[in-house]
mmCIF file of C-alpha atoms in Angstrom:
data_model
loop_
_atom_site.group_PDB
_atom_site.id
_atom_site.type_symbol
_atom_site.label_atom_id
_atom_site.label_comp_id
_atom_site.label_asym_id
_atom_site.label_seq_id
_atom_site.Cartn_x
_atom_site.Cartn_y
_atom_site.Cartn_z
ATOM 1 C CA MET J 1094 83.622 97.548 100.920
ATOM 2 C CA GLY J 1095 79.813 97.531 100.596
ATOM 3 C CA LEU J 1096 78.236 95.673 97.686
ATOM 4 C CA ARG J 1097 81.501 94.102 96.535
ATOM 5 C CA SER J 1098 79.542 90.880 95.866
ATOM 6 C CA GLN J 1099 77.239 92.704 93.449
ATOM 7 C CA PHE J 1100 79.540 95.231 91.840
ATOM 8 C CA ASP J 1101 82.955 94.720 90.336
ATOM 9 C CA GLU J 1102 84.073 98.270 91.094
ATOM 10 C CA TYR J 1103 87.412 98.313 89.395
ATOM 11 C CA ARG J 1104 87.467 96.393 86.132
ATOM 12 C CA PHE J 1105 87.541 98.598 83.058
ATOM 13 C CA SER J 1106 84.571 96.804 81.467
ATOM 14 C CA TYR J 1107 82.934 95.962 84.779
ATOM 15 C CA ARG J 1108 80.279 93.256 85.095
ATOM 16 C CA ARG J 1109 77.367 92.895 87.486
ATOM 17 C CA LEU J 1110 76.532 89.405 88.640
ATOM 18 C CA SER J 1111 77.074 86.521 86.233
ATOM 19 C CA ALA J 1112 74.271 87.629 83.898
ATOM 20 C CA GLY J 1113 75.077 91.337 83.982
ATOM 21 C CA MET J 1114 72.690 94.192 84.732
ATOM 22 C CA PRO J 1115 70.789 96.053 81.988
ATOM 23 C CA PRO J 1116 70.995 99.864 81.903
ATOM 24 C CA ALA J 1117 67.422 100.294 83.181
ATOM 25 C CA ALA J 1118 68.171 98.093 86.196
ATOM 26 C CA LEU J 1119 71.350 100.056 86.899
ATOM 27 C CA ARG J 1120 69.439 103.346 86.834
ATOM 28 C CA MET J 1121 66.842 101.882 89.191
ATOM 29 C CA THR J 1122 69.564 100.638 91.550
ATOM 30 C CA LYS J 1123 71.173 104.090 91.689
ATOM 31 C CA PHE J 1124 67.768 105.650 92.358
ATOM 32 C CA ILE J 1125 66.993 103.153 95.150
ATOM 33 C CA PHE J 1126 70.257 103.907 96.914
ATOM 34 C CA ARG J 1127 69.270 107.552 97.183
ATOM 35 C CA TRP J 1128 66.563 106.438 99.621
ATOM 36 C CA PRO J 1129 67.731 107.824 103.008
ATOM 37 C CA PRO J 1130 67.713 104.502 104.953
ATOM 38 C CA LEU J 1131 69.843 102.781 102.282
ATOM 39 C CA LYS J 1132 71.998 105.849 101.799
ATOM 40 C CA LYS J 1133 72.695 105.836 105.542
ATOM 41 C CA ARG J 1134 73.417 102.110 105.649
ATOM 42 C CA PHE J 1135 75.683 102.179 102.587
ATOM 43 C CA PRO J 1136 77.321 105.633 102.786
ATOM 44 C CA ASP J 1137 80.077 104.784 100.302
ATOM 45 C CA TYR J 1138 77.774 103.549 97.531
ATOM 46 C CA GLN J 1139 77.712 106.823 95.590
ATOM 47 C CA ARG J 1140 81.495 107.117 95.855
ATOM 48 C CA GLN J 1141 81.967 103.557 94.633
ATOM 49 C CA GLN J 1142 79.567 104.001 91.742
ATOM 50 C CA ALA J 1143 81.314 107.212 90.688
ATOM 51 C CA VAL J 1144 84.647 105.366 90.630
ATOM 52 C CA VAL J 1145 83.145 102.633 88.449
ATOM 53 C CA GLU J 1146 81.810 105.026 85.834
ATOM 54 C CA LEU J 1147 85.008 106.962 85.137
ATOM 55 C CA PRO J 1148 86.690 106.533 81.737
ATOM 56 C CA ALA J 1149 89.766 104.319 81.601
ATOM 57 C CA GLU J 1150 91.711 106.642 79.301
ATOM 58 C CA PRO J 1151 90.654 110.285 79.649
ATOM 59 C CA LEU J 1152 93.895 111.688 78.224
ATOM 60 C CA ARG J 1153 94.657 111.461 74.544
ATOM 61 C CA CYS J 1154 98.293 112.511 74.420
ATOM 62 C CA GLN J 1155 100.271 113.493 71.365
ATOM 63 C CA ALA J 1156 104.023 113.586 71.993
ATOM 64 C CA PRO J 1157 103.625 113.064 75.767
ATOM 65 C CA PRO J 1158 106.568 114.127 77.945
ATOM 66 C CA ALA J 1159 109.081 111.558 79.136
ATOM 67 C CA VAL J 1160 108.979 110.693 82.835
ATOM 68 C CA GLN J 1161 111.082 108.847 85.365
ATOM 69 C CA LEU J 1162 109.928 105.544 86.821
ATOM 70 C CA LEU J 1163 110.347 105.179 90.597
ATOM 71 C CA VAL J 1164 109.953 102.023 92.680
ATOM 72 C CA VAL J 1165 110.843 101.838 96.380
ATOM 73 C CA ALA J 1166 111.624 98.208 97.237
ATOM 74 C CA ALA J 1167 112.852 96.210 100.207
ATOM 75 C CA GLU J 1168 114.433 92.768 99.878
ATOM 76 C CA LYS J 1169 111.034 91.127 100.372
ATOM 77 C CA ASP J 1170 109.908 92.862 97.173
ATOM 78 C CA PHE J 1171 112.731 91.609 94.962
ATOM 79 C CA GLU J 1172 110.720 88.632 93.700
ATOM 80 C CA THR J 1173 107.975 90.842 92.284
ATOM 81 C CA LEU J 1174 110.226 93.745 91.279
ATOM 82 C CA PRO J 1175 111.008 92.363 87.775
ATOM 83 C CA LEU J 1176 107.298 92.135 86.951
ATOM 84 C CA CYS J 1177 106.654 95.576 88.414
ATOM 85 C CA LEU J 1178 109.350 97.156 86.245
ATOM 86 C CA ALA J 1179 108.349 95.200 83.150
ATOM 87 C CA GLY J 1180 104.713 96.210 83.505
ATOM 88 C CA ALA J 1181 105.496 99.900 83.941
ATOM 89 C CA LEU J 1182 107.977 99.979 81.061
ATOM 90 C CA ALA J 1183 105.540 98.216 78.751
ATOM 91 C CA ASN J 1184 102.398 100.134 79.670
ATOM 92 C CA SER J 1185 103.371 103.678 80.530
ATOM 93 C CA GLY J 1186 101.936 105.869 77.797
ATOM 94 C CA ASN J 1187 104.689 108.335 78.628
ATOM 95 C CA PRO J 1188 108.209 107.402 77.537
ATOM 96 C CA ILE J 1189 110.417 106.354 80.460
ATOM 97 C CA SER J 1190 113.645 108.355 80.565
ATOM 98 C CA GLN J 1191 115.142 106.600 83.593
ATOM 99 C CA VAL J 1192 114.341 103.730 85.940
ATOM 100 C CA VAL J 1193 115.087 104.500 89.608
ATOM 101 C CA VAL J 1194 114.828 101.980 92.432
ATOM 102 C CA ILE J 1195 115.431 102.931 96.065
ATOM 103 C CA THR J 1196 116.304 100.039 98.347
ATOM 104 C CA THR J 1197 118.077 99.117 101.560
ATOM 105 C CA ALA J 1198 121.833 99.386 101.998
ATOM 106 C CA THR J 1199 122.147 95.604 102.140
ATOM 107 C CA GLY J 1200 120.042 95.143 99.013
ATOM 108 C CA VAL J 1201 121.710 97.591 96.613
ATOM 109 C CA ALA J 1202 123.930 95.068 94.809
ATOM 110 C CA GLU J 1203 121.239 92.432 94.287
ATOM 111 C CA CYS J 1204 118.656 95.049 93.382
ATOM 112 C CA SER J 1205 120.994 96.535 90.769
ATOM 113 C CA ARG J 1206 121.307 93.151 89.093
ATOM 114 C CA ILE J 1207 117.558 92.460 89.203
ATOM 115 C CA ALA J 1208 116.563 95.905 87.946
ATOM 116 C CA SER J 1209 119.127 95.950 85.142
ATOM 117 C CA ASP J 1210 117.968 92.545 83.906
ATOM 118 C CA ALA J 1211 114.293 93.530 84.051
ATOM 119 C CA ALA J 1212 114.751 96.963 82.454
ATOM 120 C CA LYS J 1213 116.181 95.438 79.276
ATOM 121 C CA GLY J 1214 118.292 98.353 78.104
ATOM 122 C CA PHE J 1215 116.626 101.236 79.939
ATOM 123 C CA ALA J 1216 118.887 103.450 82.053
ATOM 124 C CA VAL J 1217 118.726 102.176 85.654
ATOM 125 C CA THR J 1218 119.805 103.882 88.881
ATOM 126 C CA VAL J 1219 119.613 102.083 92.226
ATOM 127 C CA LEU J 1220 119.808 104.322 95.289
ATOM 128 C CA ASN J 1221 120.619 103.455 98.890
ATOM 129 C CA GLU J 1222 117.769 104.564 101.149
ATOM 130 C CA ASP J 1223 120.293 105.529 103.848
ATOM 131 C CA ASP J 1224 121.526 108.337 101.586
ATOM 132 C CA GLN J 1225 118.096 109.898 101.073
ATOM 133 C CA LEU J 1226 117.175 111.003 104.602
ATOM 134 C CA SER J 1227 119.514 111.807 107.477
ATOM 135 C CA ALA J 1228 120.530 109.094 109.925
ATOM 136 C CA GLY J 1229 119.105 111.144 112.776
ATOM 137 C CA MET J 1230 115.697 111.402 111.125
ATOM 138 C CA ARG J 1231 115.620 107.719 110.232
ATOM 139 C CA GLY J 1232 116.464 106.878 113.839
ATOM 140 C CA ARG J 1233 113.639 109.041 115.142
ATOM 141 C CA LEU J 1234 111.181 107.487 112.700
ATOM 142 C CA ARG J 1235 112.229 103.996 113.742
ATOM 143 C CA ALA J 1236 111.866 104.854 117.441
ATOM 144 C CA ARG J 1237 108.426 106.379 116.876
ATOM 145 C CA PHE J 1238 106.881 103.784 114.559
ATOM 146 C CA GLY J 1239 108.631 100.527 115.426
ATOM 147 C CA LEU J 1240 107.473 97.713 113.153
ATOM 148 C CA ARG J 1241 105.746 100.225 110.841
ATOM 149 C CA TYR J 1242 108.972 102.153 110.315
ATOM 150 C CA GLY J 1243 109.639 100.661 106.883
ATOM 151 C CA TRP J 1244 106.140 101.484 105.681
ATOM 152 C CA ILE J 1245 106.433 105.110 106.801
ATOM 153 C CA LEU J 1246 109.956 105.392 105.400
ATOM 154 C CA GLN J 1247 108.836 104.131 101.995
ATOM 155 C CA GLN J 1248 106.328 106.971 101.757
ATOM 156 C CA LEU J 1249 108.860 109.619 102.738
ATOM 157 C CA LEU J 1250 111.466 108.242 100.331
ATOM 158 C CA THR J 1251 108.935 108.545 97.514
ATOM 159 C CA THR J 1252 107.968 112.097 98.410
ATOM 160 C CA ASN J 1253 111.597 113.102 98.813
ATOM 161 C CA PHE J 1254 112.672 111.715 95.439
ATOM 162 C CA VAL J 1255 109.764 113.271 93.565
ATOM 163 C CA ALA J 1256 110.282 116.668 95.196
ATOM 164 C CA GLN J 1257 113.951 116.676 94.162
ATOM 165 C CA SER J 1258 113.441 115.395 90.623
ATOM 166 C CA ALA J 1259 114.076 117.625 87.620
ATOM 167 C CA ALA J 1260 111.871 115.502 85.335
ATOM 168 C CA PRO J 1261 108.419 116.703 84.160
ATOM 169 C CA GLY J 1262 106.883 113.741 85.951
ATOM 170 C CA VAL J 1263 107.686 110.653 87.997
ATOM 171 C CA LEU J 1264 105.638 107.486 87.602
ATOM 172 C CA VAL J 1265 105.577 105.939 91.088
ATOM 173 C CA VAL J 1266 104.633 102.257 91.284
ATOM 174 C CA ASP J 1267 104.491 100.017 94.357
ATOM 175 C CA ALA J 1268 106.971 97.159 94.038
ATOM 176 C CA ASP J 1269 104.202 94.544 94.227
ATOM 177 C CA THR J 1270 102.017 96.176 91.552
ATOM 178 C CA VAL J 1271 102.093 95.422 87.820
ATOM 179 C CA LEU J 1272 100.568 97.767 85.234
ATOM 180 C CA LEU J 1273 98.675 95.775 82.611
ATOM 181 C CA HIS J 1274 96.951 98.390 80.465
ATOM 182 C CA PRO J 1275 98.721 101.104 78.446
ATOM 183 C CA ARG J 1276 97.561 104.660 78.987
ATOM 184 C CA CYS J 1277 98.990 108.160 78.921
ATOM 185 C CA LEU J 1278 99.326 109.591 82.423
ATOM 186 C CA LEU J 1279 100.764 113.079 81.777
ATOM 187 C CA ALA J 1280 100.116 115.427 78.886
ATOM 188 C CA THR J 1281 102.217 118.345 77.726
ATOM 189 C CA GLY J 1282 101.048 121.329 79.740
ATOM 190 C CA GLY J 1283 100.721 119.402 82.992
ATOM 191 C CA ARG J 1284 97.276 117.830 82.769
ATOM 192 C CA GLN J 1285 97.467 114.383 84.318
ATOM 193 C CA VAL J 1286 95.512 111.304 85.311
ATOM 194 C CA LEU J 1287 94.406 110.628 88.890
ATOM 195 C CA THR J 1288 92.641 107.359 89.667
ATOM 196 C CA PRO J 1289 90.185 107.625 92.587
ATOM 197 C CA THR J 1290 89.784 104.626 94.874
ATOM 198 C CA PRO J 1291 86.522 103.693 96.625
ATOM 199 C CA VAL J 1292 87.769 103.200 100.195
ATOM 200 C CA VAL J 1293 88.122 105.954 102.800
ATOM 201 C CA HIS J 1294 90.661 105.253 105.558
ATOM 202 C CA HIS J 1295 89.895 108.135 107.894
ATOM 203 C CA PRO J 1296 93.235 108.393 109.775
ATOM 204 C CA TYR J 1297 94.950 109.446 106.531
ATOM 205 C CA TYR J 1298 92.654 112.425 106.097
ATOM 206 C CA ARG J 1299 92.616 113.446 109.729
ATOM 207 C CA PHE J 1300 96.377 113.814 109.544
ATOM 208 C CA LEU J 1301 96.356 115.597 106.183
ATOM 209 C CA HIS J 1302 93.609 117.911 107.451
ATOM 210 C CA SER J 1303 95.780 118.754 110.439
ATOM 211 C CA ILE J 1304 98.522 120.034 108.119
ATOM 212 C CA GLY J 1305 96.122 121.899 105.819
ATOM 213 C CA MET J 1306 96.044 119.486 102.887
ATOM 214 C CA CYS J 1307 92.401 118.407 102.658
ATOM 215 C CA ALA J 1308 89.035 118.090 104.342
ATOM 216 C CA VAL J 1309 88.480 115.454 106.991
ATOM 217 C CA GLU J 1310 85.981 113.888 104.546
ATOM 218 C CA PRO J 1311 87.603 114.404 101.133
ATOM 219 C CA ALA J 1312 85.604 114.243 97.924
ATOM 220 C CA GLY J 1313 87.906 111.571 96.517
ATOM 221 C CA THR J 1314 90.593 109.197 97.769
ATOM 222 C CA PHE J 1315 93.655 108.037 95.851
ATOM 223 C CA VAL J 1316 95.635 105.192 97.436
ATOM 224 C CA ALA J 1317 96.028 103.516 94.064
ATOM 225 C CA HIS J 1318 99.406 101.693 94.334
ATOM 226 C CA PHE J 1319 100.662 103.757 91.388
ATOM 227 C CA MET J 1320 100.524 107.430 90.490
ATOM 228 C CA LEU J 1321 102.040 109.956 88.132
ATOM 229 C CA MET J 1322 103.506 112.775 90.232
ATOM 230 C CA GLN J 1323 104.795 116.096 88.920
ATOM 231 C CA PRO J 1324 107.796 117.297 90.953
ATOM 232 C CA ARG J 1325 106.738 120.942 90.806
ATOM 233 C CA ILE J 1326 103.373 120.012 92.302
ATOM 234 C CA MET J 1327 104.992 117.917 95.023
ATOM 235 C CA ARG J 1328 107.271 120.808 95.947
ATOM 236 C CA ALA J 1329 104.249 123.100 96.126
ATOM 237 C CA ALA J 1330 102.422 120.561 98.314
ATOM 238 C CA LEU J 1331 105.321 120.516 100.762
ATOM 239 C CA ALA J 1332 105.352 124.312 100.802
ATOM 240 C CA GLY J 1333 101.589 124.266 101.385
ATOM 241 C CA ALA J 1334 102.213 122.195 104.500
ATOM 242 C CA ASN J 1335 104.883 124.711 105.596
ATOM 243 C CA CYS J 1336 107.598 122.132 104.998
ATOM 244 C CA ALA J 1337 110.893 123.277 103.543
ATOM 245 C CA ASP J 1338 111.738 119.683 102.633
ATOM 246 C CA THR J 1339 110.804 116.064 103.297
ATOM 247 C CA GLU J 1340 112.577 116.017 106.648
ATOM 248 C CA ALA J 1341 110.255 118.791 107.804
ATOM 249 C CA LEU J 1342 107.333 116.649 106.657
ATOM 250 C CA ALA J 1343 108.801 113.744 108.613
ATOM 251 C CA GLU J 1344 108.802 115.955 111.705
ATOM 252 C CA LEU J 1345 105.074 116.518 111.232
ATOM 253 C CA VAL J 1346 104.515 112.787 110.832
ATOM 254 C CA ILE J 1347 106.442 112.046 114.031
ATOM 255 C CA SER J 1348 104.527 114.631 116.030
ATOM 256 C CA GLY J 1349 101.077 114.291 114.456
ATOM 257 C CA ALA J 1350 100.507 110.704 113.309
ATOM 258 C CA ASP J 1351 98.299 108.502 115.474
ATOM 259 C CA VAL J 1352 100.657 105.734 116.577
ATOM 260 C CA ASN J 1353 97.670 103.704 117.785
ATOM 261 C CA GLU J 1354 96.649 103.303 114.153
ATOM 262 C CA ASN J 1355 98.393 100.568 112.211
ATOM 263 C CA SER J 1356 98.064 102.670 109.023
ATOM 264 C CA SER J 1357 98.204 106.228 110.258
ATOM 265 C CA VAL J 1358 99.350 108.393 107.320
ATOM 266 C CA CYS J 1359 99.648 108.479 103.549
ATOM 267 C CA VAL J 1360 102.172 111.200 102.768
ATOM 268 C CA GLU J 1361 103.018 110.275 99.191
ATOM 269 C CA TYR J 1362 99.902 109.321 97.205
ATOM 270 C CA GLU J 1363 97.307 111.191 99.242
ATOM 271 C CA LEU J 1364 99.501 114.178 100.062
ATOM 272 C CA TYR J 1365 100.119 114.678 96.362
ATOM 273 C CA ALA J 1366 96.639 113.903 95.050
ATOM 274 C CA GLN J 1367 94.696 115.916 97.626
ATOM 275 C CA TYR J 1368 96.886 118.968 97.070
ATOM 276 C CA LEU J 1369 96.689 118.679 93.282
ATOM 277 C CA LEU J 1370 92.913 118.281 93.285
ATOM 278 C CA ALA J 1371 92.385 121.182 95.687
ATOM 279 C CA GLN J 1372 94.860 123.652 94.226
ATOM 280 C CA HIS J 1373 95.062 122.723 90.539
ATOM 281 C CA PRO J 1374 91.781 120.999 89.568
ATOM 282 C CA ALA J 1375 92.190 122.051 85.937
ATOM 283 C CA LEU J 1376 95.231 119.772 85.720
ATOM 284 C CA VAL J 1377 93.283 116.660 86.796
ATOM 285 C CA SER J 1378 91.700 114.054 84.539
ATOM 286 C CA LEU J 1379 89.957 111.464 86.682
ATOM 287 C CA ALA J 1380 90.274 107.929 85.345
ATOM 288 C CA LYS J 1381 89.070 104.482 86.317
ATOM 289 C CA TRP J 1382 91.484 102.769 88.681
ATOM 290 C CA GLY J 1383 91.170 99.279 87.222
ATOM 291 C CA ASN J 1384 93.238 97.540 89.933
ATOM 292 C CA THR J 1385 92.686 94.153 91.535
ATOM 293 C CA SER J 1386 94.524 92.570 94.468
ATOM 294 C CA VAL J 1387 95.494 88.909 94.656
ATOM 295 C CA SER J 1388 97.401 86.608 96.939
ATOM 296 C CA LEU J 1389 100.743 85.525 95.583
ATOM 297 C CA ASP J 1390 99.822 81.870 95.708
ATOM 298 C CA GLY J 1391 96.600 82.499 93.766
ATOM 299 C CA LEU J 1392 98.401 83.250 90.495
ATOM 300 C CA GLN J 1393 98.600 81.082 87.422
ATOM 301 C CA GLN J 1394 102.070 79.589 87.232
ATOM 302 C CA PRO J 1395 104.634 80.251 85.979
ATOM 303 C CA VAL J 1396 104.065 83.956 86.615
ATOM 304 C CA SER J 1397 104.970 86.230 83.700
ATOM 305 C CA MET J 1398 103.660 89.373 82.047
ATOM 306 C CA GLN J 1399 101.883 87.121 79.570
ATOM 307 C CA SER J 1400 100.190 85.031 82.276
ATOM 308 C CA LEU J 1401 99.161 88.092 84.289
ATOM 309 C CA SER J 1402 97.704 89.789 81.205
ATOM 310 C CA ALA J 1403 95.725 86.646 80.409
ATOM 311 C CA GLN J 1404 94.557 85.959 83.962
ATOM 312 C CA PHE J 1405 93.538 89.590 84.572
ATOM 313 C CA ASN J 1406 92.308 90.515 81.121
ATOM 314 C CA GLY J 1407 90.343 93.752 81.314
ATOM 315 C CA TRP J 1408 92.095 95.031 84.433
ATOM 316 C CA GLY J 1409 94.439 97.990 84.480
ATOM 317 C CA SER J 1410 96.804 96.623 87.095
ATOM 318 C CA VAL J 1411 97.229 93.858 89.637
ATOM 319 C CA SER J 1412 98.752 94.111 93.114
ATOM 320 C CA MET J 1413 100.348 90.953 94.492
ATOM 321 C CA HIS J 1414 100.096 91.816 98.176
ATOM 322 C CA SER J 1415 102.178 89.564 100.380
ATOM 323 C CA TYR J 1416 99.776 89.980 103.304
ATOM 324 C CA LEU J 1417 97.076 88.169 101.311
ATOM 325 C CA ALA J 1418 99.146 85.006 101.057
ATOM 326 C CA GLU J 1419 100.751 82.530 103.427
ATOM 327 C CA THR J 1420 104.122 83.216 101.830
ATOM 328 C CA THR J 1421 105.631 86.648 101.320
ATOM 329 C CA ALA J 1422 107.386 85.956 98.052
ATOM 330 C CA VAL J 1423 106.820 84.385 94.662
ATOM 331 C CA PRO J 1424 109.520 81.745 94.149
ATOM 332 C CA ALA J 1425 112.137 82.965 91.721
ATOM 333 C CA ARG J 1426 111.505 79.969 89.465
ATOM 334 C CA LEU J 1427 108.017 81.356 88.766
ATOM 335 C CA LEU J 1428 109.247 84.677 87.407
ATOM 336 C CA ALA J 1429 109.979 83.374 83.949
ATOM 337 C CA ASN J 1430 109.651 84.948 80.531
ATOM 338 C CA ILE J 1431 108.956 88.476 81.712
#
């Protein structure tokens, strides 16, 4: 991600170098990077700078609509799930009407206990992933994608739930991501926040282009680890791809995804965001992402909402990616005082 050493692209009140950069120097830097040789060498600079300069809270909502909260979690995510739920419940500017977690058949009982404890009185529903898509389709996905089956399935489970929801909106949050900053995500009337991200992973957009969702080089990208999704928009996106339902979308993924790519498709976040931006731009308020990623063993201990808020003051969210750490789970003893 070019210039990461010089620019903190994501923090709400971002800083440049230890001493900062005065406005005149920033203007000069932006001018310099319009010079064709630098523009060619750093093609993503303008995109990254645009992401930096977005407002953190573009929506000012009065009486915002209530939304569902959705987290898709496997057993490996159960250690971070309490923090994920606590962060979303505390910092969603839209009231949460229901907490929904989709998990594996073997994890339903434990997940129900964890989610109920973390939700602290909110209505919680835990769904078995085997009941969401047909056994035949899940078998075909597993045969096609092998070790990446779970990653593909998670996306399709998200899309399927959102498309079937009767709520005005569904706040989708990755199970390893904790929201730290309160903001309204959906206003009455359907205007909503989208948070562009600075990285372009081209296989995602080649696939989405093949099903008519976006350009091969989209104007913005949106793999943000959380997103407000409106079910009516998701249903329209599926229809726009000539899919009667999520299983039809899964057929397209099986036939059209590049299996030589480790990360070949994004058919929840990018499917939704690219369709919304292309077909309903008046409903979009672009906002600063404000996310940072950390290794699980790089956190102040014990890990709690209070410690995360202190350690990542000024950030909108933190993602505790297991692939950044030697271990894939935060010990349960660390998840205290959520």
